[in-house]
Coordinates of C-alpha atoms in Angstrom, one line a residue:
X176 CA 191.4 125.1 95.3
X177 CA 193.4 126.4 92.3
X178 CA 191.1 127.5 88.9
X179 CA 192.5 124.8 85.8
X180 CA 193.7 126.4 82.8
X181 CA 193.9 124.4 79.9
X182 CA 197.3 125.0 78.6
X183 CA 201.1 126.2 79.7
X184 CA 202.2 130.0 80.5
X185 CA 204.2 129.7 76.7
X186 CA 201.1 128.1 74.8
X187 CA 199.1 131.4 76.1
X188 CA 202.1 133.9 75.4
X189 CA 203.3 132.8 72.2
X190 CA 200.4 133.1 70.0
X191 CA 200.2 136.7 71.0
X192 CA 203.9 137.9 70.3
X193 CA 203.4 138.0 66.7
X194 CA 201.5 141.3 67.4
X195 CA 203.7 143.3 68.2
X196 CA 202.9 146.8 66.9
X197 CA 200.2 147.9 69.5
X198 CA 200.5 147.3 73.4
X199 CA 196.6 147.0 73.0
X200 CA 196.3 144.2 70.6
X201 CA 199.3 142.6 72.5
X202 CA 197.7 141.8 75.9
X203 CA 194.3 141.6 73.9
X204 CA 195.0 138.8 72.4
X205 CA 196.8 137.4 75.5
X206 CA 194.1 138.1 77.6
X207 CA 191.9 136.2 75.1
X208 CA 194.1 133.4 75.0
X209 CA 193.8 132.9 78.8
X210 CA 190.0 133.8 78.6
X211 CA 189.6 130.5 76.2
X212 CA 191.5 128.6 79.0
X213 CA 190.0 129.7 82.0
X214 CA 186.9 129.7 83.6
X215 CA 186.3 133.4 83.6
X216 CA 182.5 135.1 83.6
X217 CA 183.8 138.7 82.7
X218 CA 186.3 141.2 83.9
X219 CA 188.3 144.1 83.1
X220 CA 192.3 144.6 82.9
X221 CA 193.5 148.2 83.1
X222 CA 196.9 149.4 82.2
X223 CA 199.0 153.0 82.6
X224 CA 198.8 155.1 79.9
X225 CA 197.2 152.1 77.7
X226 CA 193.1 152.0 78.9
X227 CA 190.6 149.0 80.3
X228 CA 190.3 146.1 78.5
X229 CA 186.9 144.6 79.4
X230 CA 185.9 141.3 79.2
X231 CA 182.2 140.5 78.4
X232 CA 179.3 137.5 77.8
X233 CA 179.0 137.6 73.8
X234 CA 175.4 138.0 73.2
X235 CA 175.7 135.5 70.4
X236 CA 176.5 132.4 72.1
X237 CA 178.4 133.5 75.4
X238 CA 182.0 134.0 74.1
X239 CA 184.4 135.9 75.6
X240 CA 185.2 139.2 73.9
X241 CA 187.1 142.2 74.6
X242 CA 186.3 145.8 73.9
X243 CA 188.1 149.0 74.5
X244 CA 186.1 151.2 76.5
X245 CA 184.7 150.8 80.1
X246 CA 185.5 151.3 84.0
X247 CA 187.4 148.1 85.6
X248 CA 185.1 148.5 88.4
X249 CA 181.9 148.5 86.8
X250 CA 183.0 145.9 84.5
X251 CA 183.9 143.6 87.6
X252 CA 181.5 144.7 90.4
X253 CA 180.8 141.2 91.2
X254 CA 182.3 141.1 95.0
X255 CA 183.7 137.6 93.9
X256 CA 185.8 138.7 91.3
X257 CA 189.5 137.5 92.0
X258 CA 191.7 141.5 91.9
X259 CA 195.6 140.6 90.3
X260 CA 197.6 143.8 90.7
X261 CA 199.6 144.2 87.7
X262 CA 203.4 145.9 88.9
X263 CA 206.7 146.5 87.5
X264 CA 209.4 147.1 89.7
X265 CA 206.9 146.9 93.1
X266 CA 205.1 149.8 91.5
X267 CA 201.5 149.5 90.4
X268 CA 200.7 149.6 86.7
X269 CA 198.1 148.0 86.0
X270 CA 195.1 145.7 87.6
X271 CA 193.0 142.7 86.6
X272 CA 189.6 142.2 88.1
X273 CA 188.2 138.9 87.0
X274 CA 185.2 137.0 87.5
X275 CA 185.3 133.5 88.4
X276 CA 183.3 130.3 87.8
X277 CA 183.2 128.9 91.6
X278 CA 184.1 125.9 92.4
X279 CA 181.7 122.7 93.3
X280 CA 182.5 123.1 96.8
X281 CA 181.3 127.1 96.4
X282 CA 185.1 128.0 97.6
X283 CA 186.2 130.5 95.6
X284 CA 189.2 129.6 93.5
X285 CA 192.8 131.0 92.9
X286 CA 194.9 130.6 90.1
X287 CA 198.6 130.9 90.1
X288 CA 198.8 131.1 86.6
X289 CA 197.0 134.5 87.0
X290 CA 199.9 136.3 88.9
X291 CA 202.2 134.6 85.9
X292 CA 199.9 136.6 83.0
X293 CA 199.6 139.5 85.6
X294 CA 203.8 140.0 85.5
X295 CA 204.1 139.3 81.7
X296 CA 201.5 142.3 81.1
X297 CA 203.6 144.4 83.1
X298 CA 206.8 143.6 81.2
X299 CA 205.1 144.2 78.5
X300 CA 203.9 147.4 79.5
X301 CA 207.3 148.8 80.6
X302 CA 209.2 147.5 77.2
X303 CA 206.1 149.5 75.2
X304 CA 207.0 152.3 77.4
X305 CA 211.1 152.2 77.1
X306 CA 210.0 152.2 73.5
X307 CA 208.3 155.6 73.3
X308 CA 211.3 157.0 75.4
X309 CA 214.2 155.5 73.2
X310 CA 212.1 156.8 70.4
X311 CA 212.4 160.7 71.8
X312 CA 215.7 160.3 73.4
X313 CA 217.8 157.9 70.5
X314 CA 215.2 158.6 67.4
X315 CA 214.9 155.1 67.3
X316 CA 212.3 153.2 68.7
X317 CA 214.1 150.4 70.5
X318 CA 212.4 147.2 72.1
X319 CA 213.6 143.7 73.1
X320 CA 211.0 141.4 70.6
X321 CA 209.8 138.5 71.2
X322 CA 208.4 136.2 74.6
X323 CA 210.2 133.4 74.8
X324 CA 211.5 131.8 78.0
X325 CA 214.6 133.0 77.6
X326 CA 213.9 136.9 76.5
X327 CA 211.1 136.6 79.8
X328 CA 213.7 136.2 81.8
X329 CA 216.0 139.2 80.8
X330 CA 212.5 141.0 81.5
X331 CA 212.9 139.5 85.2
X332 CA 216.6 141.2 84.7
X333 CA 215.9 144.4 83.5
X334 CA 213.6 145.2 86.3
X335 CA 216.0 144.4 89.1
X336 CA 218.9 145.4 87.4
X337 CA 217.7 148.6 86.5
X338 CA 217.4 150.2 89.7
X339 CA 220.6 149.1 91.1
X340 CA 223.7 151.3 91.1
X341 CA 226.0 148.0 90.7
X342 CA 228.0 147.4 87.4
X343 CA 226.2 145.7 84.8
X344 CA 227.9 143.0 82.3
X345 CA 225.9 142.0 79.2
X346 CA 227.8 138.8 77.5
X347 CA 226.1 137.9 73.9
X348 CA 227.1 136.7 70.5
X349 CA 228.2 139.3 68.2
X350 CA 224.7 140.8 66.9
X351 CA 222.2 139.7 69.9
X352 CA 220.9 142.7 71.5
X353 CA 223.0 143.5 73.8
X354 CA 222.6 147.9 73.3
X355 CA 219.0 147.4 73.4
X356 CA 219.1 145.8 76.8
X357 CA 222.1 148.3 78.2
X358 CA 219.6 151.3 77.0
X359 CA 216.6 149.6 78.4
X360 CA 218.2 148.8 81.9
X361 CA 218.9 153.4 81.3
X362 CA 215.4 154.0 80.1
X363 CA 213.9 151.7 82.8
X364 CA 216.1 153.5 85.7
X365 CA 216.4 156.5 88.1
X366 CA 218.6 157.6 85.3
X367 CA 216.9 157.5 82.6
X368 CA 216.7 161.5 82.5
X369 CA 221.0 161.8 82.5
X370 CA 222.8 161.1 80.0
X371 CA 223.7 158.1 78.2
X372 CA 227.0 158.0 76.8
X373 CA 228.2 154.6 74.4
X374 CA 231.7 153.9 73.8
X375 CA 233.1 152.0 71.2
X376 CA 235.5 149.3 72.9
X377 CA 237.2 148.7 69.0
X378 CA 237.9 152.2 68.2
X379 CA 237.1 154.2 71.3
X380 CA 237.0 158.2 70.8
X381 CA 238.6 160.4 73.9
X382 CA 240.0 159.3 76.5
X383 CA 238.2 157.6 80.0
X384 CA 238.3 160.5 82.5
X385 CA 236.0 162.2 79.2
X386 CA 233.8 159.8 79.2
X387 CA 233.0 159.0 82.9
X388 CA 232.9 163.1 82.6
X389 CA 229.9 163.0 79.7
X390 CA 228.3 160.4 81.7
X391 CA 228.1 161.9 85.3
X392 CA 224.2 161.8 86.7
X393 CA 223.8 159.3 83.7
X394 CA 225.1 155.9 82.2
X395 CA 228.1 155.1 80.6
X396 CA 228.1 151.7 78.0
X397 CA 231.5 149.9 77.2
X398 CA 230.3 148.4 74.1
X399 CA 232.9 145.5 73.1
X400 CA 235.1 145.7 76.2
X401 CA 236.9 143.0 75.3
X402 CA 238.2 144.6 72.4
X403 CA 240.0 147.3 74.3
X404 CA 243.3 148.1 74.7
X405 CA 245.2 146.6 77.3
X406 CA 246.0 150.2 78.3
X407 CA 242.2 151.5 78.4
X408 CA 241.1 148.5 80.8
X409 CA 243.7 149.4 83.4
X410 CA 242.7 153.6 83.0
X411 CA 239.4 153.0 83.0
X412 CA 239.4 150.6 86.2
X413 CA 240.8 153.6 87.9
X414 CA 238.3 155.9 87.2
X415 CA 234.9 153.6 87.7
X416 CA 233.5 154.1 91.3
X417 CA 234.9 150.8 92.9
X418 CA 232.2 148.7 94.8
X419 CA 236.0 146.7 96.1
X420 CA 237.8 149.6 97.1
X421 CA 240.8 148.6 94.6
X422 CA 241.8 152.2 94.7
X423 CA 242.2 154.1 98.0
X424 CA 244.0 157.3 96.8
X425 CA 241.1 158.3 94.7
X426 CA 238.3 160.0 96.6
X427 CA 235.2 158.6 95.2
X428 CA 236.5 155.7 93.2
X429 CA 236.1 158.3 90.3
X430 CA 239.2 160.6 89.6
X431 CA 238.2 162.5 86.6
X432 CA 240.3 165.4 84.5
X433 CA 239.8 169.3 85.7
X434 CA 237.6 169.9 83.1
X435 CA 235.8 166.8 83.6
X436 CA 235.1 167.3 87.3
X437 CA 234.1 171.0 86.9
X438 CA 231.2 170.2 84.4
X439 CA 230.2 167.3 86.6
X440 CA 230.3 168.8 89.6
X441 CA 228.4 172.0 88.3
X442 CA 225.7 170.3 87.1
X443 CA 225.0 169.0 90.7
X444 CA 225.3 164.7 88.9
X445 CA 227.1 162.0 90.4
X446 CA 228.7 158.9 89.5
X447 CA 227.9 157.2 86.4
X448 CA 226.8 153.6 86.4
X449 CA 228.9 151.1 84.2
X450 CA 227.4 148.8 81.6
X451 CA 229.7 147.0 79.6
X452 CA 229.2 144.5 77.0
X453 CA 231.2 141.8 75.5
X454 CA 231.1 138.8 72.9
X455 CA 234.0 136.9 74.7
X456 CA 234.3 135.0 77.8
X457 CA 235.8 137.7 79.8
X458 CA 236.4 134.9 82.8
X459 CA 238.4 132.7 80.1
X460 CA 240.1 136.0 78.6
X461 CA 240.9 137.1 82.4
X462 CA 242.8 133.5 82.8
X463 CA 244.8 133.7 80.1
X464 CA 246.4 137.4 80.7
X465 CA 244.2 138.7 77.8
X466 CA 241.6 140.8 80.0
X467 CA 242.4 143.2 82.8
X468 CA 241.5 140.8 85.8
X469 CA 240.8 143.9 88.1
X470 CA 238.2 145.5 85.7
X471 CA 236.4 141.8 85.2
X472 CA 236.2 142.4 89.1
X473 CA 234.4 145.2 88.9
X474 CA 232.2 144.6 86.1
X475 CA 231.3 141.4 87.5
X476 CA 228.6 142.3 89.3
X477 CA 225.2 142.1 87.8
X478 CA 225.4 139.9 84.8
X479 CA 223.3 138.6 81.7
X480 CA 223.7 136.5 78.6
X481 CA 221.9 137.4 75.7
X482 CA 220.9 134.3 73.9
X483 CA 221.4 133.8 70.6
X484 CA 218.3 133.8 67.8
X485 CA 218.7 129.8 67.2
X486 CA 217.8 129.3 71.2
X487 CA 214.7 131.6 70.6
X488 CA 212.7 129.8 67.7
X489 CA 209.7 131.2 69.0
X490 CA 210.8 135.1 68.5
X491 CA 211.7 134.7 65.0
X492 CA 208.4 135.5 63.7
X493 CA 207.9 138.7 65.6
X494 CA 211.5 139.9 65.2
X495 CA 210.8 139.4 61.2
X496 CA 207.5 141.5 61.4
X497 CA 208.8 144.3 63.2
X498 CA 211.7 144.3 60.8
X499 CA 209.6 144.3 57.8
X500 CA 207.4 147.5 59.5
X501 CA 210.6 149.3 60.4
X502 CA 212.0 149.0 56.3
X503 CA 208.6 150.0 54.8
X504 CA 207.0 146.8 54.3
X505 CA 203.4 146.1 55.5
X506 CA 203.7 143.0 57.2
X507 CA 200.3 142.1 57.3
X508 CA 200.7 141.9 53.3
X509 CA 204.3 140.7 53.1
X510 CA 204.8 138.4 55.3
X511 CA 204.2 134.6 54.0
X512 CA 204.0 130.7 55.6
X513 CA 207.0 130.1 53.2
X514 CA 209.2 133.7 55.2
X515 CA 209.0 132.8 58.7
X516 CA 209.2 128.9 57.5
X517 CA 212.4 129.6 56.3
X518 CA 214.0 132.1 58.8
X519 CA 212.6 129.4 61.9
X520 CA 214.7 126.8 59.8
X521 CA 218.0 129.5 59.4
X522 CA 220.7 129.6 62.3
X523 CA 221.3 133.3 62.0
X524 CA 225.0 133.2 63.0
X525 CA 224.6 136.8 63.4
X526 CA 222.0 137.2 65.0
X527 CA 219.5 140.2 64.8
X528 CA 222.1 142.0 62.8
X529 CA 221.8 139.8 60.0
X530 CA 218.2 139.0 60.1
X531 CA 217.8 142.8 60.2
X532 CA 219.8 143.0 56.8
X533 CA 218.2 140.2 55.2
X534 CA 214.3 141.4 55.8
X535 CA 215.7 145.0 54.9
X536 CA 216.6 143.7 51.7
X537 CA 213.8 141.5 51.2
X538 CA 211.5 144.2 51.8
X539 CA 212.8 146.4 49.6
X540 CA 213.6 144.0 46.7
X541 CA 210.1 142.5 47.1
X542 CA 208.4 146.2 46.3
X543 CA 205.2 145.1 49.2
X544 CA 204.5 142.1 47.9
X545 CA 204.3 139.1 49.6
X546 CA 207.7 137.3 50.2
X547 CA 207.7 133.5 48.6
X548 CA 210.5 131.0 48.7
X549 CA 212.0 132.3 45.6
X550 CA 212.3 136.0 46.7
X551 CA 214.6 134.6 49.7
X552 CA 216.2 132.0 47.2
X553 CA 216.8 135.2 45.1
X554 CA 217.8 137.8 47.8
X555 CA 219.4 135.6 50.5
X556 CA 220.3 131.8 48.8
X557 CA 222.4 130.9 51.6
X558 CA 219.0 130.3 53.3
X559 CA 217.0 128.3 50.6
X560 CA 217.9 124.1 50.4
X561 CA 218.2 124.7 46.7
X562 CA 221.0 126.7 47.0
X563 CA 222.6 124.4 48.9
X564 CA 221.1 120.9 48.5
X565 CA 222.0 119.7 51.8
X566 CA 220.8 120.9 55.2
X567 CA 220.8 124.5 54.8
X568 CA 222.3 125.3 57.6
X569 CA 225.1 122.7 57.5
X570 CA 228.0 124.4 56.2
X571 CA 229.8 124.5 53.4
X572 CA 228.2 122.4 49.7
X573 CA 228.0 122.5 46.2
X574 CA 226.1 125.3 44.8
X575 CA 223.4 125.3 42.9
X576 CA 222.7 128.0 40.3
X577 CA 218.6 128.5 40.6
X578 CA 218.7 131.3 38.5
X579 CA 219.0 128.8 35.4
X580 CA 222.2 129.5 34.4
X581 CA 224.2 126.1 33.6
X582 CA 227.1 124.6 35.2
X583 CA 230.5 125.4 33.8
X584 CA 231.9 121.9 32.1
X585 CA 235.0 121.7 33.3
X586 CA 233.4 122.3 37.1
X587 CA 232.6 119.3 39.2
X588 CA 231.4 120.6 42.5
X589 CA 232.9 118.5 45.2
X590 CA 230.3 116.1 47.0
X591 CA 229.1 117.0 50.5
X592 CA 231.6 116.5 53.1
X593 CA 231.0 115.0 56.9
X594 CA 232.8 117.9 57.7
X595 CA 230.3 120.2 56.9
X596 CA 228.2 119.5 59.8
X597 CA 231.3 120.4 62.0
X598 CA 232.2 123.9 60.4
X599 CA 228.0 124.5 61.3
X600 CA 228.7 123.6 65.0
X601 CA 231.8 125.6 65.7
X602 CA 230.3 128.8 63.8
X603 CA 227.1 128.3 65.8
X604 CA 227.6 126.6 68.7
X605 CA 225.3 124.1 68.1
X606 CA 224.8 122.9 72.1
X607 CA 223.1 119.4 71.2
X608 CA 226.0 118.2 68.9
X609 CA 228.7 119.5 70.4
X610 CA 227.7 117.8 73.8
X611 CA 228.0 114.5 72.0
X612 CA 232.3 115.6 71.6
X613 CA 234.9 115.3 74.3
X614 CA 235.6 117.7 76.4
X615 CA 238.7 118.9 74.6
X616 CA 237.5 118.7 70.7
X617 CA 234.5 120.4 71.9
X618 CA 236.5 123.5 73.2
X619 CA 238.3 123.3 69.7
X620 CA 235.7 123.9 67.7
X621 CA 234.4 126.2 69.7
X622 CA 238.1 128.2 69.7
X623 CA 237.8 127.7 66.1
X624 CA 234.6 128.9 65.4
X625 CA 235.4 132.3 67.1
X626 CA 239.1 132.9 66.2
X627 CA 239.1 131.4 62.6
X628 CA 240.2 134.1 60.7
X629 CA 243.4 134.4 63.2
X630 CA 246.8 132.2 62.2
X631 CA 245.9 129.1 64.7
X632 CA 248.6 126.6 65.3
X633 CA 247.7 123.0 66.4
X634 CA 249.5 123.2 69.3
X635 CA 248.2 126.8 70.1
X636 CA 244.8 124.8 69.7
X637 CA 245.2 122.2 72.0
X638 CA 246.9 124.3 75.0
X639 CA 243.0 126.2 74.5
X640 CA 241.4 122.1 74.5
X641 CA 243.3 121.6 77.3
X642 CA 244.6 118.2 75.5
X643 CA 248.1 117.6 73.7
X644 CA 248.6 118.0 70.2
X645 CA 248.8 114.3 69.2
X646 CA 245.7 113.4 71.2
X647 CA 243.6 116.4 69.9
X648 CA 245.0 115.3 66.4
X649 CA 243.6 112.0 66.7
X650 CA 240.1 113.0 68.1
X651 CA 239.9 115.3 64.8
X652 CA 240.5 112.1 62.6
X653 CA 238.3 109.2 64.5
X654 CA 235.4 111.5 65.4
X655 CA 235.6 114.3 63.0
X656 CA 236.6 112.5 60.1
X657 CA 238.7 115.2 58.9
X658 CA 242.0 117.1 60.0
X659 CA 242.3 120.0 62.3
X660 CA 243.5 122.4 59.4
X661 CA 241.0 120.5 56.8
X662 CA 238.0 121.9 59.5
X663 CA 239.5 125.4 59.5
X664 CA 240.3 125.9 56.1
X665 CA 236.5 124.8 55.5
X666 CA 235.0 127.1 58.3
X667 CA 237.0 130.1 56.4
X668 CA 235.8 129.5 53.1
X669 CA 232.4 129.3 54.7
X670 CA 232.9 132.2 56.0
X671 CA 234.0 133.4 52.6
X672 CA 231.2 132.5 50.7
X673 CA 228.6 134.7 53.3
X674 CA 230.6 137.5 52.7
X675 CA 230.8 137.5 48.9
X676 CA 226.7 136.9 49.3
X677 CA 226.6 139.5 51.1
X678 CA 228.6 142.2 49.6
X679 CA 229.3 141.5 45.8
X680 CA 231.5 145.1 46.1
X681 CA 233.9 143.6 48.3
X682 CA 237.4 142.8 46.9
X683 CA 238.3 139.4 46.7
X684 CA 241.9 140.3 48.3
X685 CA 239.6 141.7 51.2
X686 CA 237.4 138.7 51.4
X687 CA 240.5 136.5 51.4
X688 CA 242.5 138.5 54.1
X689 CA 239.1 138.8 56.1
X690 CA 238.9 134.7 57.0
X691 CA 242.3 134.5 57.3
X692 CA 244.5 133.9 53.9
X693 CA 247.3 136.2 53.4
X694 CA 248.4 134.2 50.5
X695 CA 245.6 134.9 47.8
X696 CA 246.7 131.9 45.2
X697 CA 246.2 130.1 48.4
X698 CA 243.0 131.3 49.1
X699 CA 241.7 131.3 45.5
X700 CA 242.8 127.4 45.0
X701 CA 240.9 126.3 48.2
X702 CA 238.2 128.2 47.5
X703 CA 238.0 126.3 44.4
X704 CA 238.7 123.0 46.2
X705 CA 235.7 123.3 47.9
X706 CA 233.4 125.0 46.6
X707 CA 233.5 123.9 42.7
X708 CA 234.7 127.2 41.1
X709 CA 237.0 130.3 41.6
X710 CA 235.3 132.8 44.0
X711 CA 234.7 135.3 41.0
X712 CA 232.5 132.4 39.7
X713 CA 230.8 132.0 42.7
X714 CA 229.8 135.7 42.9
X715 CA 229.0 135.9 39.0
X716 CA 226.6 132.8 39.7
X717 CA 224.8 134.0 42.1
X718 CA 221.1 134.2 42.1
X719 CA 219.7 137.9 40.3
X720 CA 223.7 138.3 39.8
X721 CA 223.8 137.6 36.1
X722 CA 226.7 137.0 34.0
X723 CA 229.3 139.1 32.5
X724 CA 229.8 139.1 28.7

């Protein structure tokens, strides 16, 4: 007979991920949680480096409570009570020792949802503890955030991955947290103590026989592969230690430069492991002649997606806390209904990197105070419905000016457009509408939503839909509503507007030639088009911007 708990794995998890400052309060609360679902007497959890929590009749009126002090032992010495090793990685960490009602029947009862806690507190335990160790080895204090489905399972991940020698590809949308996993899978590892040695795949520094020197006995971290040289990818194929035996002449799979070899080899390390990372569909890039197809072979080994905020609802909250603590603001005293309201309705089309700037800035702009709706309409208006009337997060529409300052007369901001909803799915992949599409418009606006900013032709476009030009054409006009170059020329001034939000020091040449106008009248009279007013308007009306005289 199994013991019932009232409630799902993610109803007991959730509530607790919000605190995420102390490992204590973190499985406290959990372990409260399942307390108020299960028929538990008393008990005790113990954890590494962390103490026994232990679980007790409340001389009040028999609630369960939790103090920090006591022997798991002597706080379960019934002889009933159920014993749930807590391990990470087949290695003891941890223990619960529970007491249980009995059954009618006098059986005693097991619960599977006990061995499901049992895990979670030892992922938990082991991200607390790659924390400390980032902290001493990086300065920073590095932790995936969060316990939702999704960010569980790259726990499941990380601790097979991590003791494996095999290649490791991380694939994630630009600003998901892609470094913090490659330095956890480090951290968590029989590595942990060599070095770890991150490459930038855009502008790379050295050469590859230096790095895979650096980063013998340790880890080496391709950030951005994808954006590598053609050149880079087919050196540094020759010098990763091949798990296919591509490369017969060189002993060890490794060949590295004299210099390379002697410090290596002197300091008694072997062969680094590989993590790379990537944004792209390496498979898709690999296809089309734009990715070395032997280094995808060797990198594709162990892989993981990181998924993108707007999949993982539940971690916003606790990713916005632990920003506001990291930029100075007490979140107990900052943090507001009307914050997390708003980020839990935002897409974040960056991802962790913009949520990271927006909470920085609303945390310092906000001196400690609590954060209410008008701070972020103030601060970060692209996220507030009264800057843009519509659905917030729906693309392109008029704009408001909620810092009181009138409309120009001779500026009639254009209505909303269908469109808009479109130039929101291609920028964020929104899985649920774009399922609804054909196979082939569905790959456009994907395309679109990751290459706008590059000169796209329509027939360049439909070779990537796998559809001809006159058929993708007409799937644009009877189920977009709009034209193939009407969508991109709206996704780029989208795109235009977040940056002038974001960085009212940017040149509007730069801005233009950013998205993807070379021609700035060209830019400037879409811009207007669209938006109501020149882009110099648009920056001078922005909320807290003021006017010029």
């Amino acid at each position: 007979m199994t013991v019932s708990v009232c409630g799902t794995l993610d109803e007991i998890l959730h509530p607790a991920s919000a605190d995420f400052r102390s490992l204590p309060d973190l499985i406290g609360g959990l372990m409260g949680r399942l307390a108020d679902r299960a028929p538990l007497r008393g008990g005790a959890l113990w954890l590494q480096d962390m103490g026994t929590l232990v679980l007790a009749q409340d001389r009040a009126g028999g609630r369960l409570c939790w103090t920090a002090d006591g022997d798991p032992n002597a706080a379960a010495a019934d002889p009933e009570a159920v014993v749930v090793p807590i391990t990470y990685a087949d290695a003891p960490v941890g223990e619960m020792r529970l007491v249980l009602d009995r059954a009618p029947d006098g059986a005693a009862p097991e619960a599977p949802m006990l061995q499901d806690v049992a895990r979670q507190c030892g992922y938990l335990a082991k991200r607390y503890e790659v924390r400390r160790w980032a902290e001493r080895r990086f300065g920073r204090p590095l932790m995936m955030v969060g316990m939702s489905p999704a960010l569980r399972e790259l726990d499941a991940f990380l601790e097979q991955a991590a003791h494996s020698a095999l290649p490791v590809l991380l694939t994630g949308e630009f600003g998901t947290e892609k470094a913090q996993l490659a330095a956890a899978i480090h951290g968590c590892g029989p590595r942990r103590d060599g070095p770890f040695v991150q490459v930038n795949g855009a502008d790379p520094a050295g050469t590859p026989a230096d790095w895979f020197a650096r980063a013998a006995g340790g880890t080496l971290f391709l950030s951005g592969v994808d954006e590598m040289t053609p050149a880079l990818q087919g050196q540094i194929v020759q010098h990763m230690p091949s798990q296919l035996g591509q490369w017969l002449d060189a002993p060890g799979g490794w060949p590295l430069s004299a210099t390379g070899a002697a410090a290596g080899m002197a300091s008694g390390m072997g062969e680094p492991r590989v993590i790379a990372s990537t944004t792209a569909d390496l498979r898709r890039l690999a296809e089309e002649g734009r990715f070395s197809r032997p280094l995808l072979a060797e990198l594709d080994f162990l892989c993981a997606t990181v998924p993108p905020l707007r999949d993982r609802p539940t971690d916003i909250e606790p990713l916005v806390l632990a920003a506001l603590e990291r930029h100075g603001g007490r979140a107990d005293e900052t943090r507001t209904d009307e914050l997390i309201a708003l980020c839990k309705a935002h897409s974040w089309p960056e991802n962790l990197f913009e949520l990271e700037r927006v909470i920085a800035r609303l945390a310092v702009m906000t001196g400690g105070r609590p954060i209410r709706h008008g701070d972020v309409r103030r601060h970060a208006p692209w996220m507030v419905g009264g800057a843009m009337p519509t659905d917030p997060e729906a693309g392109i529409h008029p704009v408001g000016h909620p810092n009181g300052h009138p409309e120009p007369a001779s500026v009639v901001p254009p209505a909303p457009s269908p469109a808009d909803h479109w130039v929101h799915c291609a920028l964020t992949r929104d899985q649920d509408a774009l399922a609804r599409l054909h196979g082939g418009l569905r790959k456009a606006l994907v395309f679109l939503g990751e290459r706008f900013a590059d000169p796209i032709t329509l027939d360049e476009l439909s070779r990537q839909a796998h559809v001809s030009p006159s058929h993708l054409s007409y799937l644009f006009r009877t189920e977009l509503q709009t034209s193939f170059k009407g969508l991109l020329g709206r996704i780029r001034i989208h795109k235009a507007r977040e940056l002038l939000a974001a960085d009212r020091r940017l040149p509007i040449t730069e801005v233009a030639m950013s998205v993807g106008y070379g021609d700035l009248s060209h830019f400037e009279k879409s811009f207007r088009r669209l938006v109501g007013e020149s882009p110099r308007e648009f920056r001078r009306n922005l909320p807290g911007a003021g006017r010029r005289p």
